[in-house]
PDB file of C-alpha atoms (C1' of nucleotides) in Angstrom:
ATOM      1  CA  MET D   1       0.000   0.000   0.000  1.00 58.00           C
ATOM      2  CA  PRO D   2       2.400   2.416   1.028  1.00 92.00           C
ATOM      3  CA  GLU D   3       2.416   5.027  -1.676  1.00 96.00           C
ATOM      4  CA  LEU D   4       3.302   8.652  -1.038  1.00 97.00           C
ATOM      5  CA  PRO D   5       0.278   9.472   1.180  1.00 97.00           C
ATOM      6  CA  GLU D   6       0.791   6.390   3.349  1.00 97.00           C
ATOM      7  CA  VAL D   7       4.517   7.022   3.737  1.00 97.00           C
ATOM      8  CA  GLU D   8       3.811  10.662   4.554  1.00 97.00           C
ATOM      9  CA  THR D   9       1.262   9.509   7.145  1.00 97.00           C
ATOM     10  CA  VAL D  10       3.865   7.270   8.775  1.00 97.00           C
ATOM     11  CA  VAL D  11       6.429  10.078   8.874  1.00 97.00           C
ATOM     12  CA  ARG D  12       3.937  12.487  10.441  1.00 97.00           C
ATOM     13  CA  GLY D  13       3.050   9.868  13.035  1.00 97.00           C
ATOM     14  CA  LEU D  14       6.698   9.359  13.915  1.00 97.00           C
ATOM     15  CA  LEU D  15       7.192  13.120  14.254  1.00 97.00           C
ATOM     16  CA  GLN D  16       4.113  13.420  16.463  1.00 97.00           C
ATOM     17  CA  SER D  17       5.538  10.675  18.642  1.00 96.00           C
ATOM     18  CA  ASN D  18       8.593  12.825  19.256  1.00 97.00           C
ATOM     19  CA  ILE D  19      11.204  10.366  18.103  1.00 97.00           C
ATOM     20  CA  VAL D  20      13.465  13.198  16.951  1.00 98.00           C
ATOM     21  CA  GLY D  21      16.077  13.815  19.636  1.00 98.00           C
ATOM     22  CA  LYS D  22      15.844  10.270  20.966  1.00 98.00           C
ATOM     23  CA  THR D  23      18.928   8.087  21.087  1.00 98.00           C
ATOM     24  CA  ILE D  24      18.917   4.490  19.877  1.00 98.00           C
ATOM     25  CA  THR D  25      20.246   2.222  22.602  1.00 98.00           C
ATOM     26  CA  GLU D  26      19.713  -1.139  20.948  1.00 97.00           C
ATOM     27  CA  VAL D  27      19.024  -2.541  17.477  1.00 98.00           C
ATOM     28  CA  HIS D  28      17.865  -6.015  16.475  1.00 97.00           C
ATOM     29  CA  ILE D  29      17.612  -7.286  12.934  1.00 97.00           C
ATOM     30  CA  ARG D  30      15.938 -10.692  12.801  1.00 95.00           C
ATOM     31  CA  PHE D  31      15.487 -10.887   9.036  1.00 96.00           C
ATOM     32  CA  PRO D  32      19.009 -10.600   7.597  1.00 95.00           C
ATOM     33  CA  LYS D  33      17.932  -9.773   4.044  1.00 95.00           C
ATOM     34  CA  LEU D  34      16.412  -6.538   5.318  1.00 96.00           C
ATOM     35  CA  ILE D  35      19.750  -4.798   4.932  1.00 96.00           C
ATOM     36  CA  LEU D  36      23.045  -5.480   3.181  1.00 94.00           C
ATOM     37  CA  ASP D  37      25.211  -6.058   6.262  1.00 94.00           C
ATOM     38  CA  PRO D  38      23.123  -6.447   9.429  1.00 96.00           C
ATOM     39  CA  LYS D  39      26.082  -6.686  11.805  1.00 96.00           C
ATOM     40  CA  ALA D  40      27.719  -3.541  10.489  1.00 96.00           C
ATOM     41  CA  PHE D  41      24.339  -1.814  10.532  1.00 97.00           C
ATOM     42  CA  VAL D  42      23.741  -2.550  14.208  1.00 97.00           C
ATOM     43  CA  LYS D  43      27.232  -1.383  15.092  1.00 97.00           C
ATOM     44  CA  ASP D  44      26.781   1.788  13.069  1.00 97.00           C
ATOM     45  CA  VAL D  45      23.396   2.776  14.431  1.00 98.00           C
ATOM     46  CA  VAL D  46      23.541   1.928  18.141  1.00 98.00           C
ATOM     47  CA  GLY D  47      24.272   5.100  20.077  1.00 98.00           C
ATOM     48  CA  SER D  48      23.042   7.391  17.303  1.00 98.00           C
ATOM     49  CA  THR D  49      20.579  10.150  18.019  1.00 98.00           C
ATOM     50  CA  ILE D  50      17.734  10.740  15.557  1.00 98.00           C
ATOM     51  CA  SER D  51      18.084  14.277  14.266  1.00 98.00           C
ATOM     52  CA  ALA D  52      15.370  14.278  11.595  1.00 98.00           C
ATOM     53  CA  CYS D  53      12.546  12.201  10.141  1.00 98.00           C
ATOM     54  CA  THR D  54      11.470  13.084   6.627  1.00 97.00           C
ATOM     55  CA  ARG D  55      10.108  11.619   3.401  1.00 97.00           C
ATOM     56  CA  ARG D  56      11.404  11.545  -0.170  1.00 97.00           C
ATOM     57  CA  ALA D  57       9.269   9.679  -2.716  1.00 96.00           C
ATOM     58  CA  LYS D  58       8.213   6.466  -0.912  1.00 97.00           C
ATOM     59  CA  TYR D  59      11.270   6.435   1.335  1.00 97.00           C
ATOM     60  CA  ILE D  60      11.253   7.271   5.024  1.00 97.00           C
ATOM     61  CA  LEU D  61      14.493   9.003   6.016  1.00 97.00           C
ATOM     62  CA  LEU D  62      15.809   8.802   9.551  1.00 98.00           C
ATOM     63  CA  THR D  63      18.786  11.104   9.809  1.00 98.00           C
ATOM     64  CA  PHE D  64      21.239  10.582  12.645  1.00 98.00           C
ATOM     65  CA  ASN D  65      23.591  12.946  14.421  1.00 98.00           C
ATOM     66  CA  THR D  66      26.447  10.844  13.034  1.00 98.00           C
ATOM     67  CA  GLY D  67      25.741  12.134   9.538  1.00 96.00           C
ATOM     68  CA  LYS D  68      24.370   8.793   8.383  1.00 97.00           C
ATOM     69  CA  THR D  69      20.833   8.373   7.115  1.00 97.00           C
ATOM     70  CA  LEU D  70      18.655   5.288   7.346  1.00 97.00           C
ATOM     71  CA  LEU D  71      16.349   5.015   4.349  1.00 97.00           C
ATOM     72  CA  ILE D  72      13.370   2.728   4.813  1.00 97.00           C
ATOM     73  CA  HIS D  73      11.273   1.491   1.932  1.00 97.00           C
ATOM     74  CA  LEU D  74       8.052  -0.227   3.022  1.00 96.00           C
ATOM     75  CA  ARG D  75       7.380  -1.791  -0.404  1.00 95.00           C
ATOM     76  CA  MET D  76       4.053  -3.646  -0.271  1.00 94.00           C
ATOM     77  CA  THR D  77       3.305  -4.473   3.350  1.00 95.00           C
ATOM     78  CA  GLY D  78       5.924  -2.791   5.520  1.00 96.00           C
ATOM     79  CA  LYS D  79       4.945  -0.829   8.625  1.00 96.00           C
ATOM     80  CA  LEU D  80       6.811   1.133  11.271  1.00 97.00           C
ATOM     81  CA  LEU D  81       5.145   0.888  14.647  1.00 96.00           C
ATOM     82  CA  ILE D  82       5.936   2.695  17.871  1.00 97.00           C
ATOM     83  CA  VAL D  83       5.464   0.477  20.914  1.00 96.00           C
ATOM     84  CA  LYS D  84       6.714   0.153  24.464  1.00 96.00           C
ATOM     85  CA  LYS D  85       9.900  -1.871  24.494  1.00 94.00           C
ATOM     86  CA  ASN D  86       8.455  -4.628  26.673  1.00 95.00           C
ATOM     87  CA  ASP D  87       5.429  -5.187  24.458  1.00 95.00           C
ATOM     88  CA  GLU D  88       5.321  -8.755  23.274  1.00 93.00           C
ATOM     89  CA  LEU D  89       7.002  -9.335  19.942  1.00 92.00           C
ATOM     90  CA  SER D  90       4.472 -10.306  17.298  1.00 90.00           C
ATOM     91  CA  ALA D  91       4.967 -12.273  14.117  1.00 91.00           C
ATOM     92  CA  HIS D  92       6.472 -10.455  11.121  1.00 95.00           C
ATOM     93  CA  GLU D  93       8.352  -7.916  13.229  1.00 96.00           C
ATOM     94  CA  HIS D  94      11.721  -8.094  11.507  1.00 97.00           C
ATOM     95  CA  ALA D  95      13.593  -5.247  13.161  1.00 97.00           C
ATOM     96  CA  GLN D  96      13.426  -3.231  16.349  1.00 96.00           C
ATOM     97  CA  PHE D  97      15.100  -0.033  17.507  1.00 98.00           C
ATOM     98  CA  THR D  98      15.032   0.617  21.232  1.00 98.00           C
ATOM     99  CA  LEU D  99      14.909   4.299  22.169  1.00 98.00           C
ATOM    100  CA  ASP D 100      16.319   5.852  25.335  1.00 98.00           C
ATOM    101  CA  ASP D 101      12.809   6.675  26.585  1.00 97.00           C
ATOM    102  CA  GLY D 102      11.629   3.058  26.872  1.00 97.00           C
ATOM    103  CA  ARG D 103       9.889   2.838  23.508  1.00 98.00           C
ATOM    104  CA  GLN D 104      10.728   0.879  20.391  1.00 97.00           C
ATOM    105  CA  ILE D 105      10.316   1.492  16.694  1.00 97.00           C
ATOM    106  CA  ARG D 106       9.485  -1.865  15.108  1.00 97.00           C
ATOM    107  CA  PHE D 107       9.496  -2.811  11.464  1.00 97.00           C
ATOM    108  CA  HIS D 108       6.663  -5.185  10.606  1.00 96.00           C
ATOM    109  CA  ASP D 109       6.437  -6.688   7.126  1.00 96.00           C
ATOM    110  CA  VAL D 110       4.357  -9.711   6.143  1.00 95.00           C
ATOM    111  CA  ARG D 111       5.705 -10.104   2.651  1.00 94.00           C
ATOM    112  CA  LYS D 112       9.314  -9.210   3.514  1.00 95.00           C
ATOM    113  CA  PHE D 113       9.759  -6.985   0.472  1.00 95.00           C
ATOM    114  CA  GLY D 114      10.645  -3.900   2.509  1.00 96.00           C
ATOM    115  CA  ARG D 115      14.293  -2.860   2.759  1.00 96.00           C
ATOM    116  CA  PHE D 116      16.619  -0.701   4.853  1.00 97.00           C
ATOM    117  CA  TYR D 117      19.528   1.225   3.390  1.00 97.00           C
ATOM    118  CA  LEU D 118      22.149   3.035   5.438  1.00 97.00           C
ATOM    119  CA  THR D 119      24.049   5.763   3.637  1.00 96.00           C
ATOM    120  CA  SER D 120      26.253   8.713   4.422  1.00 96.00           C
ATOM    121  CA  ASP D 121      24.971  10.495   1.321  1.00 96.00           C
ATOM    122  CA  ALA D 122      21.187  10.383   1.100  1.00 96.00           C
ATOM    123  CA  ASN D 123      21.090  12.912  -1.733  1.00 95.00           C
ATOM    124  CA  GLU D 124      23.238  10.726  -3.905  1.00 94.00           C
ATOM    125  CA  PHE D 125      21.132   7.674  -3.046  1.00 95.00           C
ATOM    126  CA  LEU D 126      17.919   9.459  -4.011  1.00 95.00           C
ATOM    127  CA  ALA D 127      19.327  11.385  -6.956  1.00 94.00           C
ATOM    128  CA  ASP D 128      17.506   9.495  -9.714  1.00 93.00           C
ATOM    129  CA  LEU D 129      14.037   9.865  -8.231  1.00 95.00           C
ATOM    130  CA  GLY D 130      11.469  11.982 -10.020  1.00 95.00           C
ATOM    131  CA  LEU D 131       9.513  15.110  -9.153  1.00 95.00           C
ATOM    132  CA  GLU D 132       8.200  15.662  -5.658  1.00 96.00           C
ATOM    133  CA  MET D 133       4.678  16.830  -6.530  1.00 96.00           C
ATOM    134  CA  LEU D 134       3.865  18.522  -3.213  1.00 97.00           C
ATOM    135  CA  ASP D 135       7.163  20.366  -2.771  1.00 95.00           C
ATOM    136  CA  GLU D 136       7.084  24.108  -2.228  1.00 94.00           C
ATOM    137  CA  ASP D 137       9.325  24.674  -5.223  1.00 92.00           C
ATOM    138  CA  PHE D 138       7.363  22.344  -7.505  1.00 95.00           C
ATOM    139  CA  SER D 139       7.221  23.716 -11.036  1.00 94.00           C
ATOM    140  CA  PHE D 140       4.582  22.980 -13.676  1.00 95.00           C
ATOM    141  CA  VAL D 141       7.119  23.729 -16.395  1.00 95.00           C
ATOM    142  CA  GLU D 142       9.385  21.007 -15.063  1.00 94.00           C
ATOM    143  CA  PHE D 143       6.380  18.673 -14.831  1.00 95.00           C
ATOM    144  CA  CYS D 144       5.583  19.200 -18.522  1.00 95.00           C
ATOM    145  CA  LYS D 145       9.195  18.700 -19.452  1.00 93.00           C
ATOM    146  CA  ARG D 146       9.245  15.314 -17.731  1.00 93.00           C
ATOM    147  CA  ILE D 147       5.837  14.016 -18.755  1.00 92.00           C
ATOM    148  CA  GLY D 148       5.073  15.778 -21.987  1.00 83.00           C
ATOM    149  CA  GLY D 149       7.400  14.010 -24.381  1.00 86.00           C
ATOM    150  CA  ALA D 150       6.966  10.462 -23.163  1.00 91.00           C
ATOM    151  CA  LYS D 151       5.776   7.959 -25.741  1.00 92.00           C
ATOM    152  CA  ARG D 152       4.591   5.559 -23.067  1.00 93.00           C
ATOM    153  CA  SER D 153       1.059   5.302 -21.684  1.00 95.00           C
ATOM    154  CA  LEU D 154       0.037   7.653 -18.897  1.00 96.00           C
ATOM    155  CA  LYS D 155      -0.386   4.769 -16.485  1.00 96.00           C
ATOM    156  CA  THR D 156       3.171   3.572 -17.086  1.00 95.00           C
ATOM    157  CA  VAL D 157       4.605   7.070 -16.848  1.00 96.00           C
ATOM    158  CA  LEU D 158       2.791   7.855 -13.596  1.00 96.00           C
ATOM    159  CA  LEU D 159       4.144   4.679 -12.035  1.00 96.00           C
ATOM    160  CA  ASP D 160       7.716   5.442 -13.140  1.00 95.00           C
ATOM    161  CA  GLN D 161       9.439   6.724  -9.996  1.00 95.00           C
ATOM    162  CA  LYS D 162      12.148   8.369 -12.065  1.00 95.00           C
ATOM    163  CA  VAL D 163       9.582  10.654 -13.674  1.00 95.00           C
ATOM    164  CA  ILE D 164       7.277  11.448 -10.769  1.00 95.00           C
ATOM    165  CA  ALA D 165       8.002  10.267  -7.263  1.00 95.00           C
ATOM    166  CA  GLY D 166       5.459   8.686  -4.996  1.00 95.00           C
ATOM    167  CA  LEU D 167       2.516   7.497  -7.075  1.00 96.00           C
ATOM    168  CA  GLY D 168       1.608   3.813  -6.959  1.00 96.00           C
ATOM    169  CA  ASN D 169      -1.116   1.679  -8.460  1.00 96.00           C
ATOM    170  CA  ILE D 170      -4.014   3.007  -6.411  1.00 96.00           C
ATOM    171  CA  TYR D 171      -3.359   6.698  -6.793  1.00 97.00           C
ATOM    172  CA  ALA D 172      -2.307   6.457 -10.439  1.00 96.00           C
ATOM    173  CA  ASP D 173      -5.786   5.140 -11.274  1.00 96.00           C
ATOM    174  CA  GLU D 174      -7.491   7.696  -9.035  1.00 97.00           C
ATOM    175  CA  VAL D 175      -5.465  10.547 -10.541  1.00 97.00           C
ATOM    176  CA  LEU D 176      -6.325   9.554 -14.114  1.00 97.00           C
ATOM    177  CA  PHE D 177     -10.015   9.413 -13.310  1.00 97.00           C
ATOM    178  CA  GLN D 178      -9.861  12.801 -11.629  1.00 97.00           C
ATOM    179  CA  ALA D 179      -8.071  14.206 -14.695  1.00 97.00           C
ATOM    180  CA  ARG D 180     -10.576  12.486 -17.044  1.00 97.00           C
ATOM    181  CA  LEU D 181      -7.719  10.871 -18.944  1.00 97.00           C
ATOM    182  CA  LEU D 182      -7.550   7.265 -20.104  1.00 96.00           C
ATOM    183  CA  PRO D 183      -4.644   5.254 -18.680  1.00 96.00           C
ATOM    184  CA  GLN D 184      -3.833   4.044 -22.210  1.00 95.00           C
ATOM    185  CA  ARG D 185      -3.292   7.574 -23.563  1.00 95.00           C
ATOM    186  CA  LYS D 186       0.273   8.220 -24.669  1.00 94.00           C
ATOM    187  CA  ALA D 187       1.728  11.039 -22.601  1.00 95.00           C
ATOM    188  CA  CYS D 188       2.994  12.845 -25.696  1.00 94.00           C
ATOM    189  CA  THR D 189      -0.567  13.292 -27.025  1.00 94.00           C
ATOM    190  CA  LEU D 190      -1.694  15.508 -24.130  1.00 95.00           C
ATOM    191  CA  SER D 191      -2.599  19.123 -24.764  1.00 95.00           C
ATOM    192  CA  LYS D 192      -1.285  21.822 -22.445  1.00 95.00           C
ATOM    193  CA  HIS D 193      -4.734  21.968 -20.899  1.00 96.00           C
ATOM    194  CA  GLU D 194      -4.738  18.216 -20.246  1.00 96.00           C
ATOM    195  CA  LEU D 195      -1.245  18.364 -18.755  1.00 96.00           C
ATOM    196  CA  LYS D 196      -2.495  21.015 -16.370  1.00 96.00           C
ATOM    197  CA  ALA D 197      -5.486  18.872 -15.431  1.00 97.00           C
ATOM    198  CA  LEU D 198      -3.191  15.920 -14.831  1.00 97.00           C
ATOM    199  CA  CYS D 199      -0.837  17.949 -12.692  1.00 97.00           C
ATOM    200  CA  ASP D 200      -3.657  19.439 -10.610  1.00 97.00           C
ATOM    201  CA  SER D 201      -5.268  16.020 -10.180  1.00 97.00           C
ATOM    202  CA  ILE D 202      -2.067  14.472  -8.874  1.00 97.00           C
ATOM    203  CA  GLN D 203      -1.690  17.183  -6.277  1.00 97.00           C
ATOM    204  CA  GLN D 204      -5.343  17.064  -5.242  1.00 97.00           C
ATOM    205  CA  VAL D 205      -5.488  13.279  -4.967  1.00 97.00           C
ATOM    206  CA  LEU D 206      -2.262  13.124  -2.943  1.00 97.00           C
ATOM    207  CA  ARG D 207      -3.249  15.991  -0.649  1.00 97.00           C
ATOM    208  CA  SER D 208      -6.680  14.639   0.156  1.00 96.00           C
ATOM    209  CA  ALA D 209      -5.310  11.125   0.713  1.00 97.00           C
ATOM    210  CA  ILE D 210      -2.790  12.521   3.200  1.00 97.00           C
ATOM    211  CA  GLU D 211      -5.567  14.440   4.959  1.00 97.00           C
ATOM    212  CA  ARG D 212      -7.420  11.158   5.395  1.00 96.00           C
ATOM    213  CA  GLY D 213      -4.362   9.353   6.731  1.00 96.00           C
ATOM    214  CA  GLY D 214      -3.759   7.192   3.658  1.00 95.00           C
ATOM    215  CA  SER D 215      -5.613   4.166   2.291  1.00 95.00           C
ATOM    216  CA  SER D 216      -6.006   0.827   4.066  1.00 94.00           C
ATOM    217  CA  LEU D 217      -7.262  -2.061   1.943  1.00 86.00           C
ATOM    218  CA  GLY D 218      -9.053  -5.029   3.441  1.00 75.00           C
ATOM    219  CA  SER D 219      -8.478  -6.338   6.921  1.00 76.00           C
ATOM    220  CA  GLY D 220      -5.470  -8.640   6.601  1.00 82.00           C
ATOM    221  CA  LEU D 221      -2.032  -8.427   8.132  1.00 86.00           C
ATOM    222  CA  GLY D 222      -0.734  -6.730   5.020  1.00 86.00           C
ATOM    223  CA  ASN D 223      -3.115  -3.850   5.462  1.00 88.00           C
ATOM    224  CA  PHE D 224      -1.659  -0.358   5.803  1.00 94.00           C
ATOM    225  CA  LEU D 225      -1.448   0.996   9.332  1.00 93.00           C
ATOM    226  CA  ASN D 226       0.233   4.178  10.561  1.00 94.00           C
ATOM    227  CA  SER D 227       2.869   4.272  13.315  1.00 94.00           C
ATOM    228  CA  TYR D 228       0.136   4.084  15.964  1.00 94.00           C
ATOM    229  CA  GLY D 229      -1.317   0.953  14.362  1.00 93.00           C
ATOM    230  CA  GLN D 230      -4.363   2.808  13.015  1.00 94.00           C
ATOM    231  CA  ALA D 231      -5.920   2.350   9.565  1.00 94.00           C
ATOM    232  CA  GLY D 232      -6.389   5.219   7.120  1.00 95.00           C
ATOM    233  CA  LYS D 233      -9.723   6.495   5.828  1.00 94.00           C
ATOM    234  CA  ASN D 234      -8.991   7.202   2.188  1.00 94.00           C
ATOM    235  CA  GLN D 235     -10.148   3.789   0.939  1.00 93.00           C
ATOM    236  CA  ASN D 236     -13.709   5.086   1.260  1.00 92.00           C
ATOM    237  CA  GLN D 237     -12.992   7.767  -1.331  1.00 93.00           C
ATOM    238  CA  PHE D 238     -11.953   5.650  -4.282  1.00 96.00           C
ATOM    239  CA  SER D 239     -13.585   6.570  -7.564  1.00 96.00           C
ATOM    240  CA  VAL D 240     -12.256   3.688  -9.650  1.00 96.00           C
ATOM    241  CA  TYR D 241      -9.693   1.593  -7.763  1.00 95.00           C
ATOM    242  CA  GLN D 242     -11.174  -1.813  -6.895  1.00 93.00           C
ATOM    243  CA  ARG D 243     -14.542  -0.715  -8.272  1.00 95.00           C
ATOM    244  CA  THR D 244     -14.576  -3.049 -11.278  1.00 94.00           C
ATOM    245  CA  ASN D 245     -18.081  -3.284 -12.787  1.00 94.00           C
ATOM    246  CA  LEU D 246     -19.509  -0.881 -10.215  1.00 95.00           C
ATOM    247  CA  PRO D 247     -21.202   2.212 -11.626  1.00 96.00           C
ATOM    248  CA  CYS D 248     -19.055   5.250 -12.348  1.00 96.00           C
ATOM    249  CA  LEU D 249     -19.803   7.923  -9.759  1.00 96.00           C
ATOM    250  CA  LEU D 250     -20.358  10.462 -12.532  1.00 97.00           C
ATOM    251  CA  CYS D 251     -22.086   8.615 -15.382  1.00 96.00           C
ATOM    252  CA  GLN D 252     -23.093   5.176 -14.005  1.00 96.00           C
ATOM    253  CA  SER D 253     -21.145   3.311 -16.697  1.00 95.00           C
ATOM    254  CA  PRO D 254     -19.500   0.174 -15.296  1.00 95.00           C
ATOM    255  CA  ILE D 255     -15.883   0.768 -14.262  1.00 95.00           C
ATOM    256  CA  GLN D 256     -13.528  -1.333 -16.376  1.00 95.00           C
ATOM    257  CA  ARG D 257     -10.476  -3.265 -15.294  1.00 94.00           C
ATOM    258  CA  VAL D 258      -7.571  -4.107 -17.576  1.00 94.00           C
ATOM    259  CA  VAL D 259      -3.985  -5.129 -16.886  1.00 93.00           C
ATOM    260  CA  MET D 260      -1.234  -2.729 -17.908  1.00 93.00           C
ATOM    261  CA  GLY D 261       2.388  -3.417 -17.105  1.00 87.00           C
ATOM    262  CA  GLN D 262       1.351  -6.276 -14.823  1.00 89.00           C
ATOM    263  CA  ARG D 263      -0.774  -3.958 -12.725  1.00 94.00           C
ATOM    264  CA  SER D 264      -4.553  -3.908 -12.537  1.00 95.00           C
ATOM    265  CA  THR D 265      -5.851  -0.676 -13.981  1.00 95.00           C
ATOM    266  CA  HIS D 266      -9.324   0.758 -13.380  1.00 96.00           C
ATOM    267  CA  PHE D 267     -11.067   3.459 -15.369  1.00 96.00           C
ATOM    268  CA  CYS D 268     -14.372   4.757 -16.660  1.00 96.00           C
ATOM    269  CA  PRO D 269     -14.514   4.241 -20.439  1.00 95.00           C
ATOM    270  CA  HIS D 270     -17.060   7.024 -20.778  1.00 96.00           C
ATOM    271  CA  CYS D 271     -15.685   9.823 -18.563  1.00 97.00           C
ATOM    272  CA  GLN D 272     -11.995   9.360 -19.350  1.00 97.00           C
ATOM    273  CA  LYS D 273     -10.725  10.391 -22.786  1.00 95.00           C
TER     274      LYS D 273
ATOM    275  C1'  DA K   1      -7.523 -23.880  -4.794  1.00 65.79           C
ATOM    276  C1'  DA K   2      -5.983 -20.773  -8.183  1.00 65.79           C
ATOM    277  C1'  DG K   3      -5.155 -15.930  -8.559  1.00 65.79           C
ATOM    278  C1'  DA K   4      -4.336 -11.457  -7.010  1.00 65.79           C
ATOM    279  C1'  DA K   5      -2.304  -8.119  -3.870  1.00 65.79           C
ATOM    280  C1'  DT K   6      -0.242  -1.462  -2.265  1.00 65.79           C
ATOM    281  C1'  DG K   7       6.436  -2.028  -5.088  1.00 65.79           C
ATOM    282  C1'  DT K   8      10.794  -2.527  -7.314  1.00 65.79           C
ATOM    283  C1'  DT K   9      14.417  -4.534 -10.000  1.00 65.79           C
ATOM    284  C1'  DA K  10      16.845  -7.568 -13.067  1.00 65.79           C
ATOM    285  C1'  DC K  11      16.838  -9.581 -17.309  1.00 65.79           C
ATOM    286  C1'  DA K  12      15.278 -10.566 -21.897  1.00 65.79           C
ATOM    287  C1'  DT K  13      13.353  -9.147 -26.290  1.00 65.79           C
ATOM    288  C1'  DG K  14      12.003  -6.013 -29.913  1.00 65.79           C
TER     289       DG K  14
ATOM    290  C1'  DA C   1      19.081   4.223 -25.923  1.00 65.79           C
ATOM    291  C1'  DC C   2      14.094   3.306 -25.645  1.00 65.79           C
ATOM    292  C1'  DA C   3       9.972   0.540 -24.990  1.00 65.79           C
ATOM    293  C1'  DT C   4       7.646  -3.536 -23.548  1.00 65.79           C
ATOM    294  C1'  DG C   5       7.189  -7.906 -21.216  1.00 65.79           C
ATOM    295  C1'  DT C   6       8.233 -11.472 -17.757  1.00 65.79           C
ATOM    296  C1'  DA C   7       9.807 -13.356 -13.603  1.00 65.79           C
ATOM    297  C1'  DA C   8      11.196 -12.911  -9.032  1.00 65.79           C
ATOM    298  C1'  DC C   9      10.984 -11.586  -4.184  1.00 65.79           C
ATOM    299  C1'  DA C  10       7.317 -14.032   0.366  1.00 65.79           C
ATOM    300  C1'  DT C  11       3.068 -14.351   2.336  1.00 65.79           C
ATOM    301  C1'  DT C  12      -1.771 -13.817   3.000  1.00 65.79           C
ATOM    302  C1'  DC C  13      -6.421 -13.245   1.634  1.00 65.79           C
ATOM    303  C1'  DT C  14     -10.439 -14.061  -1.315  1.00 65.79           C
TER     304       DT C  14
END
DNA sequence: AAGAATGTTACATG
DNA sequence: ACATGTAACATTCT
């Protein structure tokens, strides 16, 4: 689940929990593939103080006073949970960071796709990622430059993290509905007006999803939860995602589902052009 | 019980 | 170099 709004929700939760300024007294990695060199990682991080917690694309960045940055990618089912350090360990908790105030940050991941990366140069690590759509210095001109010429379909382009950072399968579909554009449209066929609609839709969809605390699908263990273990509310706002054959909210036509680039893709064949 | 699931990457093919 | 397609990762849910 975790796309930009979910990752942003996690980061805001961590900030609210006042983890910045806390020192890490103990680290346990119980799933070795989580990070390149678990032993070196533990050695490196123990004793560090968290100096910042931010987001870039779908990465959570924990910056330490040592100058190193821990980048966490949740992939499909990863979660970061804040608990008391004596809380019983549950299944799928693959890493834990004990803080000097008696709490722990735990990494929970059913499918084990999530990864940690420790770097002394976060900028270099993140250099190839695409536009940050909600940044203060976001520029529509830059957006057009990146999207406008692409010969690929809009769906593929929106999912390409090197073009635009942070959209995933859910929000790509929602954005295209909001912009009234078919996922199959080639990006290079968009008029200036349509590019503007696309740009505005991305920002609106992301902003409102963040306001609602992200999207949580279903009730399983893989479901998105924020750092307090709470579900989001945005799943109730979907216009097309997982609404196959249900009536379009605007025109009542049945929502269609096709597969593009191995991902299920939902759209209204009447409203989207 | 087969198929799909929010993400990414590596590899192959055109 | 670009575009598309497939498999793989690991597990759970429908």
